[in-house]
PDB file of C-alpha atoms in Angstrom:
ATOM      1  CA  UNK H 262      26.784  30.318  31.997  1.00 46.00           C
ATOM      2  CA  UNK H 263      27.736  29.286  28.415  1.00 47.00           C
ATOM      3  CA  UNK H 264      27.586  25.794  29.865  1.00 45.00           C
ATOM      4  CA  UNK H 265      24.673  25.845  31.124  1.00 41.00           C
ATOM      5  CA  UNK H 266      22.851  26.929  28.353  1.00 42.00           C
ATOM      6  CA  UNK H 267      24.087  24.415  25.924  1.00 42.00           C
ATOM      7  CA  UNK H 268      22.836  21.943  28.533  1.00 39.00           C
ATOM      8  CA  UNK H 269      19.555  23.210  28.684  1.00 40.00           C
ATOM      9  CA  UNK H 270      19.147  23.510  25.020  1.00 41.00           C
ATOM     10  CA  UNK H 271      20.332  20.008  24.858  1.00 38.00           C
ATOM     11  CA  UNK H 272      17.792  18.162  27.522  1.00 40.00           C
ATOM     12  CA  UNK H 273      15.009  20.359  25.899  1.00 43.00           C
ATOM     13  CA  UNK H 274      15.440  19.262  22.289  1.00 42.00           C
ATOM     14  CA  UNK H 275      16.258  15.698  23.961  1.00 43.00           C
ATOM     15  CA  UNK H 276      12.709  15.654  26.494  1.00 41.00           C
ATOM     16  CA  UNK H 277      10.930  17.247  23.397  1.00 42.00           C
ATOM     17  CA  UNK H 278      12.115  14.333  20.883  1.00 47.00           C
ATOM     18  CA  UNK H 279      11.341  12.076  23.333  1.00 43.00           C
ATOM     19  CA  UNK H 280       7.840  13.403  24.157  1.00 41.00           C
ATOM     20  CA  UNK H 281       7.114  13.664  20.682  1.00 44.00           C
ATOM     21  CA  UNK H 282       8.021  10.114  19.985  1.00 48.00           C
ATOM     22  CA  UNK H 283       6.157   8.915  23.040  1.00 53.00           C
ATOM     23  CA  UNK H 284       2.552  11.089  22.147  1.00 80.00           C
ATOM     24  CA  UNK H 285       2.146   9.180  18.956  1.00 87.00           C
ATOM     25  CA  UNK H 286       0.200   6.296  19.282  1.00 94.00           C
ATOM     26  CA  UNK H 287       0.795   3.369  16.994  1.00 96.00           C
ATOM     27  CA  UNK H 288      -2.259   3.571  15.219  1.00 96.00           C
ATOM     28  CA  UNK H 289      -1.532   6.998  14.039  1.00 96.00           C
ATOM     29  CA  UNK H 290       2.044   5.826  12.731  1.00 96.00           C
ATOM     30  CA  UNK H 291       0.313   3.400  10.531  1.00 95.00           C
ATOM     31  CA  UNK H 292      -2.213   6.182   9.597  1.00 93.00           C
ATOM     32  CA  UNK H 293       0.899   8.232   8.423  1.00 93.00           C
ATOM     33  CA  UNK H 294       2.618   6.046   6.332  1.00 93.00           C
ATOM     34  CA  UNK H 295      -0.846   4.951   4.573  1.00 89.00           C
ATOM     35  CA  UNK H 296      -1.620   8.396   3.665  1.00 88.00           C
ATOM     36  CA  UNK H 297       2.308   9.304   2.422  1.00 90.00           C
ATOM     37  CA  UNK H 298       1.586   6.443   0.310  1.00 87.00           C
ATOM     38  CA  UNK H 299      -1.613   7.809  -1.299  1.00 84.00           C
ATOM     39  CA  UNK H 300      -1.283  11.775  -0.719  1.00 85.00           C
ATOM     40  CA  UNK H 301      -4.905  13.362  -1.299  1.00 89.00           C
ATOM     41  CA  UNK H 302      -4.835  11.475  -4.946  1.00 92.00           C
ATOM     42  CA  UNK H 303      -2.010  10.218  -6.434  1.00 92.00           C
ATOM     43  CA  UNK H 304      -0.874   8.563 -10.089  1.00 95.00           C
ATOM     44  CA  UNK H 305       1.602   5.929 -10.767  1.00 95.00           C
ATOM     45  CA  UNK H 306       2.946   3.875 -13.930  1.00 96.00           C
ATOM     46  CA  UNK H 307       4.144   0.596 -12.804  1.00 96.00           C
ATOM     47  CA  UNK H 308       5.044  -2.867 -13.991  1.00 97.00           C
ATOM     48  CA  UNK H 309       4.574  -6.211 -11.413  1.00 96.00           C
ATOM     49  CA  UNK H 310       6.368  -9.160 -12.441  1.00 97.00           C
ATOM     50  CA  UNK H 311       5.156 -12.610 -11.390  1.00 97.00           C
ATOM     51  CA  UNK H 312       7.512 -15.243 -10.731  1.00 97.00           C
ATOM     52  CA  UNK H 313       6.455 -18.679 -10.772  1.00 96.00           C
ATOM     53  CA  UNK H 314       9.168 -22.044 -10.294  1.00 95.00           C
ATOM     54  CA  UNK H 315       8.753 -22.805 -13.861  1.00 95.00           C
ATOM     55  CA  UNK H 316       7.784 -19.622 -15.488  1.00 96.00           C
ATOM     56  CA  UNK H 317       7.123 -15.631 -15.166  1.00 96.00           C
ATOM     57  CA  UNK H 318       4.830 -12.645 -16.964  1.00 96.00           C
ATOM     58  CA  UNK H 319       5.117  -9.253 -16.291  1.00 97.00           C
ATOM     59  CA  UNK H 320       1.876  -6.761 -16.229  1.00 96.00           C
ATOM     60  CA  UNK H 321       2.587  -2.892 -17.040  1.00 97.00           C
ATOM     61  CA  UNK H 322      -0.438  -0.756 -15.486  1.00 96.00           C
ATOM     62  CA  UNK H 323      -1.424   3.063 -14.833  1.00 96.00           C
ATOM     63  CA  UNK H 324      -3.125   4.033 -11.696  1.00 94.00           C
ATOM     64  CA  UNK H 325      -5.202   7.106 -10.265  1.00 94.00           C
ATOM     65  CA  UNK H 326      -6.405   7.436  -6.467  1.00 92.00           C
ATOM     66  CA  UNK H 327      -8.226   9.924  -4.255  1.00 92.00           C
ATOM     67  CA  UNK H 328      -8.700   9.538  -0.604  1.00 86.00           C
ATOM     68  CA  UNK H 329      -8.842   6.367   0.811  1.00 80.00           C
ATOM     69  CA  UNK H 330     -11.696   4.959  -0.936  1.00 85.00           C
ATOM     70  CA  UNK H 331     -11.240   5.696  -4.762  1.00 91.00           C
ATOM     71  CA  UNK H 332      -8.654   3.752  -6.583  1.00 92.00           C
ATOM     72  CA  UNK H 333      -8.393   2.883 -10.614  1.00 94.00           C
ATOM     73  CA  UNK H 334      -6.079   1.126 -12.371  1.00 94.00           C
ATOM     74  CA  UNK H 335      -5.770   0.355 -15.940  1.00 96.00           C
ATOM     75  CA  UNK H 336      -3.756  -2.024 -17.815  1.00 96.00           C
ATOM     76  CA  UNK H 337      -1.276  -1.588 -20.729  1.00 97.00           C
ATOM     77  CA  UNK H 338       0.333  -4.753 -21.015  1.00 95.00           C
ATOM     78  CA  UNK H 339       0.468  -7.059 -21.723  1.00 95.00           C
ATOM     79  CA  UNK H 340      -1.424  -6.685 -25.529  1.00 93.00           C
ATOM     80  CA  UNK H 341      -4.296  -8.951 -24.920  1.00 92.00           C
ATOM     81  CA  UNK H 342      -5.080  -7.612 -21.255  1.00 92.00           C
ATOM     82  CA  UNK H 343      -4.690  -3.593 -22.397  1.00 94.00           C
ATOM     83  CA  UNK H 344      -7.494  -1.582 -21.525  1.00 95.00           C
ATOM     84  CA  UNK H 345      -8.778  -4.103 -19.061  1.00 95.00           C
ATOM     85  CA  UNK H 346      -9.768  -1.750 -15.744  1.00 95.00           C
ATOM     86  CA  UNK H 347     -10.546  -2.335 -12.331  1.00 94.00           C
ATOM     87  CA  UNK H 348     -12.170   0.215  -9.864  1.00 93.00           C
ATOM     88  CA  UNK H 349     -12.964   1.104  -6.586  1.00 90.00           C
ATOM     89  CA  UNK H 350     -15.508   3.163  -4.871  1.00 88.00           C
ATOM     90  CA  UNK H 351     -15.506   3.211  -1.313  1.00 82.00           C
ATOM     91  CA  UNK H 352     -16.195  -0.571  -0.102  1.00 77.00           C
ATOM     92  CA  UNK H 353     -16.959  -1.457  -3.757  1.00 85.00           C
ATOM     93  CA  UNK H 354     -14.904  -3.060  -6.302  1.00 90.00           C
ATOM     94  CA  UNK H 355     -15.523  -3.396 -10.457  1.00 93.00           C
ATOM     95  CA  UNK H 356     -13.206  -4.776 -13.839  1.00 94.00           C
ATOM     96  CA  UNK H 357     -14.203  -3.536 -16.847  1.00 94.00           C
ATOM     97  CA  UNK H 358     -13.417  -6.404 -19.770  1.00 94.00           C
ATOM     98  CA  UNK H 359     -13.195  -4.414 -22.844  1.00 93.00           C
ATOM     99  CA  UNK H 360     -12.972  -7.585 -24.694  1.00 90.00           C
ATOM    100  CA  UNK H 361     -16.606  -8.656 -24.011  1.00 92.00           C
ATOM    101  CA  UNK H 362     -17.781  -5.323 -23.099  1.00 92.00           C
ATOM    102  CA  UNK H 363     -18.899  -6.281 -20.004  1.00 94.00           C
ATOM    103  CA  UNK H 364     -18.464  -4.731 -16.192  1.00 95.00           C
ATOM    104  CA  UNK H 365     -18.342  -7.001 -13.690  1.00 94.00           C
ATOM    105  CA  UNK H 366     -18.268  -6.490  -9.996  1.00 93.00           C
ATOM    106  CA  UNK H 367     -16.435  -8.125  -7.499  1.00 89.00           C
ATOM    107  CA  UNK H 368     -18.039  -8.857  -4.329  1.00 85.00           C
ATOM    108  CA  UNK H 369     -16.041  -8.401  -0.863  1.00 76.00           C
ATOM    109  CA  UNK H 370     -15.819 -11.608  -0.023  1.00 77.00           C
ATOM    110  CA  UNK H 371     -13.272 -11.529  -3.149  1.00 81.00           C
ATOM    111  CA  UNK H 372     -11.094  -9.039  -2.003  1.00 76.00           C
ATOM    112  CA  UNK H 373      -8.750 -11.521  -0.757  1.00 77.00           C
ATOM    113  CA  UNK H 374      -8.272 -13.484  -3.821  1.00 84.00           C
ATOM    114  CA  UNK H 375      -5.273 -12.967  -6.061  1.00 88.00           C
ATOM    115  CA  UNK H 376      -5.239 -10.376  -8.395  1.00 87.00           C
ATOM    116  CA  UNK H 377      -4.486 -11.017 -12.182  1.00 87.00           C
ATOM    117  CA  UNK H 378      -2.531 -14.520 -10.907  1.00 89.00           C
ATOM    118  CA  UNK H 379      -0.564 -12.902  -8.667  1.00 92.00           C
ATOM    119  CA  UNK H 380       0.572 -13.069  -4.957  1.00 92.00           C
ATOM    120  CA  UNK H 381      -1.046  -9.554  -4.021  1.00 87.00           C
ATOM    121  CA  UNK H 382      -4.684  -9.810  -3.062  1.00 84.00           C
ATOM    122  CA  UNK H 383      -7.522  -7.191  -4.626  1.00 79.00           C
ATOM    123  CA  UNK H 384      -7.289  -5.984  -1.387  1.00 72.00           C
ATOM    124  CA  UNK H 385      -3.536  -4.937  -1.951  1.00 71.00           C
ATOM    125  CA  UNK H 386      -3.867  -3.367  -4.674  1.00 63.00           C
ATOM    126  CA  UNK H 387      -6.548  -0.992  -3.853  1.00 60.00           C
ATOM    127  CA  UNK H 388      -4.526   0.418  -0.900  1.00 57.00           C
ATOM    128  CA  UNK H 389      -7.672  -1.279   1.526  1.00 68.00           C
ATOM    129  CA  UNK H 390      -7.715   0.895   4.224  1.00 78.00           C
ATOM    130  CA  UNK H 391      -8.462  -2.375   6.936  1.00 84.00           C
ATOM    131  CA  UNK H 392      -5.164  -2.293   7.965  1.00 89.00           C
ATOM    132  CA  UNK H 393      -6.160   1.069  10.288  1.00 91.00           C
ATOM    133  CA  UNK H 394     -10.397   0.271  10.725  1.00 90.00           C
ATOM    134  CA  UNK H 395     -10.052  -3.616  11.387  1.00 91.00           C
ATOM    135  CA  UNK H 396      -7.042  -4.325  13.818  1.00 95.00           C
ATOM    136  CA  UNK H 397      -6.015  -2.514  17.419  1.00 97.00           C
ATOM    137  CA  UNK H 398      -2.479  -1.309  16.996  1.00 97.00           C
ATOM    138  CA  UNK H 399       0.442  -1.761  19.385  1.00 97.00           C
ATOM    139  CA  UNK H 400       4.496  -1.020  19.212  1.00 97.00           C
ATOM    140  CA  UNK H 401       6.053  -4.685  20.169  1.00 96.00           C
ATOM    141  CA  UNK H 402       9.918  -3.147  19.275  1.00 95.00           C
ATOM    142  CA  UNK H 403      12.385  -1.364  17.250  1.00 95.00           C
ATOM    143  CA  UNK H 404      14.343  -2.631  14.094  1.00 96.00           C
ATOM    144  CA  UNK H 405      16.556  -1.668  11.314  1.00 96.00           C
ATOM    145  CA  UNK H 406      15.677  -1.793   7.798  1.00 95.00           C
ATOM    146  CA  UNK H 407      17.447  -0.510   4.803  1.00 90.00           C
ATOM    147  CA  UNK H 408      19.559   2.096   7.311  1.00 93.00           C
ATOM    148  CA  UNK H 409      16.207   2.862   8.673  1.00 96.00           C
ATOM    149  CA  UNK H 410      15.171   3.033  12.469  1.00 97.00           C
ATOM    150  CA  UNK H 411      12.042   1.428  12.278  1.00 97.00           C
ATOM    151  CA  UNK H 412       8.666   0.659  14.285  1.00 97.00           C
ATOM    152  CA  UNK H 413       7.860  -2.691  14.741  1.00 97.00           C
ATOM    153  CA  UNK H 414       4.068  -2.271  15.049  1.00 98.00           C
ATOM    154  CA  UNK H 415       1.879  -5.343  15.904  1.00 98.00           C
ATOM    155  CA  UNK H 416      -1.590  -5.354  14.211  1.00 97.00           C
ATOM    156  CA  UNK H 417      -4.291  -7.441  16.020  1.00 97.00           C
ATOM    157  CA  UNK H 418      -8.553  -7.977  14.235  1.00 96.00           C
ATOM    158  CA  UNK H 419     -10.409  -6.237  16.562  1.00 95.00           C
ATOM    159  CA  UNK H 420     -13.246  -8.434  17.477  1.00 93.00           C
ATOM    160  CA  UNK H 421     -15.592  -9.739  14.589  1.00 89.00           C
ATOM    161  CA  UNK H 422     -13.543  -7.722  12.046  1.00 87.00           C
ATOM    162  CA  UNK H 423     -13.987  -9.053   8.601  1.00 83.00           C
ATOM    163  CA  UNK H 424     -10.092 -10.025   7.769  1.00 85.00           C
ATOM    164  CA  UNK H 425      -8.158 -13.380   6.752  1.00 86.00           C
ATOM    165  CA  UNK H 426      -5.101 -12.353   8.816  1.00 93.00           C
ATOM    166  CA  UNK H 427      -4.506 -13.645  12.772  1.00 96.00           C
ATOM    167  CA  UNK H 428      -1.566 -10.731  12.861  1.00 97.00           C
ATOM    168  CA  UNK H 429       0.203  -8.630  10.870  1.00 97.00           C
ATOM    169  CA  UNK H 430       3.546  -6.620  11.803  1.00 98.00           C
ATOM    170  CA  UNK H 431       4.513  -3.423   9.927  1.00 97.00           C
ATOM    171  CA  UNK H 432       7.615  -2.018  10.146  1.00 98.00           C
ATOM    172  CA  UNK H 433       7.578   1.742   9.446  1.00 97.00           C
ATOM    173  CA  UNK H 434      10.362   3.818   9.439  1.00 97.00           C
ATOM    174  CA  UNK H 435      10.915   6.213  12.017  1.00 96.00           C
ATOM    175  CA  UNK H 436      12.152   9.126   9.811  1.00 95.00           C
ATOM    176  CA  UNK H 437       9.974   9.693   7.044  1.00 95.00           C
ATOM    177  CA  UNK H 438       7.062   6.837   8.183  1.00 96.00           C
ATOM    178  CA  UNK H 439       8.108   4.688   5.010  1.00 97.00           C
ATOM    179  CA  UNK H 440       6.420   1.115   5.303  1.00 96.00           C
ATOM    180  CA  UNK H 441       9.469  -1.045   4.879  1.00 97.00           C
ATOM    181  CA  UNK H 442       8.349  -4.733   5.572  1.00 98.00           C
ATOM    182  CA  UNK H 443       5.016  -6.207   6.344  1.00 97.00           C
ATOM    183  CA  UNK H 444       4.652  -9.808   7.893  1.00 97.00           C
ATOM    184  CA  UNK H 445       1.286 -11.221   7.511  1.00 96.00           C
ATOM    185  CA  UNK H 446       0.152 -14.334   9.681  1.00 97.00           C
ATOM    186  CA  UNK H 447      -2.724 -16.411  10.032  1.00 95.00           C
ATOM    187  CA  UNK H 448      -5.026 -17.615  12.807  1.00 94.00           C
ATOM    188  CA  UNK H 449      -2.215 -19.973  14.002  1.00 96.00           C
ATOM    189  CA  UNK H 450       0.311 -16.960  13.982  1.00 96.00           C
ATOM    190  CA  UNK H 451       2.106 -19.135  11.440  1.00 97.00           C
ATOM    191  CA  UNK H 452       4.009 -16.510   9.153  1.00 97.00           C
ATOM    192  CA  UNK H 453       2.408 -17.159   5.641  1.00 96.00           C
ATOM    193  CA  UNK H 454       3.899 -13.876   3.560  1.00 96.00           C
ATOM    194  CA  UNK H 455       6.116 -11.112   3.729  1.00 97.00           C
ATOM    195  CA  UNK H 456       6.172  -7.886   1.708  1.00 96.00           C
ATOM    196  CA  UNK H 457       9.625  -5.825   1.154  1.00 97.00           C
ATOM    197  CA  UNK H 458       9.872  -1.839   0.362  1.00 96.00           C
ATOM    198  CA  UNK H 459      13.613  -1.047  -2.099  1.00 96.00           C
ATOM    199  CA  UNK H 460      14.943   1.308  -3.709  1.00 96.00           C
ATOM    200  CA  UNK H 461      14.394   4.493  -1.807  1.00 96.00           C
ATOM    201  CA  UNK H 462      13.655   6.919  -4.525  1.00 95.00           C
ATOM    202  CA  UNK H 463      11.959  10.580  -4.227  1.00 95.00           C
ATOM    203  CA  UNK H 464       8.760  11.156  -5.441  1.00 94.00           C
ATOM    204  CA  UNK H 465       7.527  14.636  -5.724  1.00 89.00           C
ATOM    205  CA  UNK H 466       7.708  15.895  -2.148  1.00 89.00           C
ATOM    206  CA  UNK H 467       8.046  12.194  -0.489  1.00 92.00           C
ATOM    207  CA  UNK H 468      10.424   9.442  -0.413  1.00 95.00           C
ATOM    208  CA  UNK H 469       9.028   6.046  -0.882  1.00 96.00           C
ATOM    209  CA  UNK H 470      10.449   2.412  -1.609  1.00 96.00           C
ATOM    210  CA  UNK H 471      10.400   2.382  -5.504  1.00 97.00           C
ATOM    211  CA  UNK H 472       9.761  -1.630  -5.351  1.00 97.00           C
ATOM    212  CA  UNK H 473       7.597  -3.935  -3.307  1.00 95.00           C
ATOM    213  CA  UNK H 474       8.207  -7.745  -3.677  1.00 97.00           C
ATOM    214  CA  UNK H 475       5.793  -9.866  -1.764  1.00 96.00           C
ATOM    215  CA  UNK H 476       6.948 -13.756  -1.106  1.00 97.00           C
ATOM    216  CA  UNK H 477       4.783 -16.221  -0.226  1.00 96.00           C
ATOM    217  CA  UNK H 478       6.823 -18.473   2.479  1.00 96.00           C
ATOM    218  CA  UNK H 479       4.757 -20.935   2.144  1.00 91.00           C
ATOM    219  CA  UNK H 480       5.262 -22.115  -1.792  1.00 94.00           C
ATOM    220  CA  UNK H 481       8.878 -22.281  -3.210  1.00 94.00           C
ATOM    221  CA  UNK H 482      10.280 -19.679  -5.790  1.00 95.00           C
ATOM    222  CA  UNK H 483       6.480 -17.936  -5.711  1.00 96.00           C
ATOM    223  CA  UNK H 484       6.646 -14.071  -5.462  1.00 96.00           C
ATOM    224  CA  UNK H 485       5.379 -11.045  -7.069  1.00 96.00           C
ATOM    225  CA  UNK H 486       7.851  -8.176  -7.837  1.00 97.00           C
ATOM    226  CA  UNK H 487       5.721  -4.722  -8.017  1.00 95.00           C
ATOM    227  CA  UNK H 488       7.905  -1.406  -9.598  1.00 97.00           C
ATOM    228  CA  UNK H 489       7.240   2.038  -9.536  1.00 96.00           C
ATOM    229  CA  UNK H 490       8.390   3.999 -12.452  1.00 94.00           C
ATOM    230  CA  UNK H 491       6.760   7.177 -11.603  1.00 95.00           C
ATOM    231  CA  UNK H 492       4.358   8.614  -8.909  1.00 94.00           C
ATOM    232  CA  UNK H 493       2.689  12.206  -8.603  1.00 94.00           C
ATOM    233  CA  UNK H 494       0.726  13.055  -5.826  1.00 92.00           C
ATOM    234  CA  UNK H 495      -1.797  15.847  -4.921  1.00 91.00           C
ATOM    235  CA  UNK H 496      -3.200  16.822  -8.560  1.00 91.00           C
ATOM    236  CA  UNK H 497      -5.554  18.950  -8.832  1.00 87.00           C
ATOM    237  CA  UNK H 498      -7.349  17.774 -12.212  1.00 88.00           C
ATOM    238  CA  UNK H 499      -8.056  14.270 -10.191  1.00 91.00           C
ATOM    239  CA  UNK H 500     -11.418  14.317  -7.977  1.00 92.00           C
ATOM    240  CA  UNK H 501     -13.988  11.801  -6.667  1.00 92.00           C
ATOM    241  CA  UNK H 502     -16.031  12.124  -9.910  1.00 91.00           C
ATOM    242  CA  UNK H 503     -13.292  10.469 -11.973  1.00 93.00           C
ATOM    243  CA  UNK H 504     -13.794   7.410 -10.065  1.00 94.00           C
ATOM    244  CA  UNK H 505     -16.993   6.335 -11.664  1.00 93.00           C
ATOM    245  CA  UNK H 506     -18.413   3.222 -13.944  1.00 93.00           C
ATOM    246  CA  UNK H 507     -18.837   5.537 -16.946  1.00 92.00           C
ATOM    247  CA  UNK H 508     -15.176   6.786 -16.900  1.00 92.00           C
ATOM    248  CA  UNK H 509     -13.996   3.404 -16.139  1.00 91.00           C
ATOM    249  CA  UNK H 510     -14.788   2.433 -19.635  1.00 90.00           C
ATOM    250  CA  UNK H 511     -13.667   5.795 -21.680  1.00 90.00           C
ATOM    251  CA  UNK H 512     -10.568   5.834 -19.467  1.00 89.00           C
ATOM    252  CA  UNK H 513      -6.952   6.330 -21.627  1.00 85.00           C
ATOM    253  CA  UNK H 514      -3.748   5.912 -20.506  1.00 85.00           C
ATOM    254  CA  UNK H 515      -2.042   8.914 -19.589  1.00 78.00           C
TER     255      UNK H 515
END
């Protein structure tokens, strides 16, 4: 009788991993890991170093989000960018230039042009939600990725959506729903860059890769190295009202 109930207990936990695993649809794993990444706002202090054949700059930078749609981030260094702020309201985008006192705002057809020189678009940085509106969402395999089981989730434009990419392929781990690699093609499925999560590190309540690096495949020695020295999530003094063009310019580093 022992036996048997060890048995049972065994093939229910089994048939109830298994149905659990098999009920989530593949859009809702990318929905997951997009929202541990933002939590219902969030603030980080990071620095993203550029890497170039011949030369390299790094960029330190504070930054504040709420939801999906309201991102800020404000530069520190280096000395002649500080204070320099960009900001984004739903499916707008601004940068305030302290030096010339002067907001300007970037239109969407922008969004996939490099930010501050380097290989992440405008469109990374503001944690652009497109990646669950604009594609259909399918499971093509399994992988392993820094110890982690991992989707392999396959990300297609739906038709008529307004994105640059012909695929991209997210890896998300199965434990925790950490994005761990994301392949971006074009419209010839031609692999063009990839972008790496490291250094699992615990933030708050979450664990998330503590460095992104993107590399562009198609230029030699070209890729952007993006670290996380801190991250807080769900704070209570951050609300949609901070995102605004007034606070964008009286913004100070926290």
């Amino acid at each position: 009788m022992r036996a048997l109930f060890t048995l049972l207990t065994v093939l229910f936990v089994f048939s109830t991993n298994c149905f659990s695993q098999e009920t989530i649809s593949p859009k809702e794993i990318v929905e997951k890991s997009y929202d541990l990444s933002l939590g219902k706002s969030s603030f980080n202090r990071s620095t993203m170093t550029i890497t170039r054949p011949e030369w390299s700059r790094s960029i330190s930078m504070e930054a504040w989000s709420y939801g999906q749609d309201y991102y800020l981030v404000y530069i520190l260094e280096p000395a002649k960018e500080r204070g320099q702020v960009f900001l984004k309201r739903e499916t707008e985008m601004w940068n305030w230039l302290p030096a010339i006192n002067r907001t300007i705002k970037i239109p969407p057809s922008a969004m996939g042009q490099s930010w501050l020189g380097s290989d992440f678009t405008n469109r990374d940085l503001v944690k652009q939600k497109s990646i669950i509106t604009d594609y259909n969402h399918s499971i093509i395999g399994v992988d392993t990725l820094n110890g982690y089981e991992c989707y392999k989730v396959k990300l297609e434009p739906k038709p008529n959506a307004p994105v640059v990419w012909g695929q991209i392929n997210i890896y998300i781990s199965k434990k925790g729903y950490m994005t761990l690699k994301m392949e971006y093609l074009d419209d010839q499925l031609k692999m063009i860059k990839v972008q790496t999560g490291s250094k699992i590190k615990k933030f708050g309540d979450r664990f998330l890769p503590s460095v992104l690096t993107m590399t562009l495949l198609n230029k030699k020695g070209y890729n952007t190295k993006l670290v996380f020295d801190e991250l807080d999530f769900d704070l209570e003094d951050i609300t949609q009202s901070y995102f605004s063009l007034q606070n964008m310019k009286q913004i100070q580093p926290k």
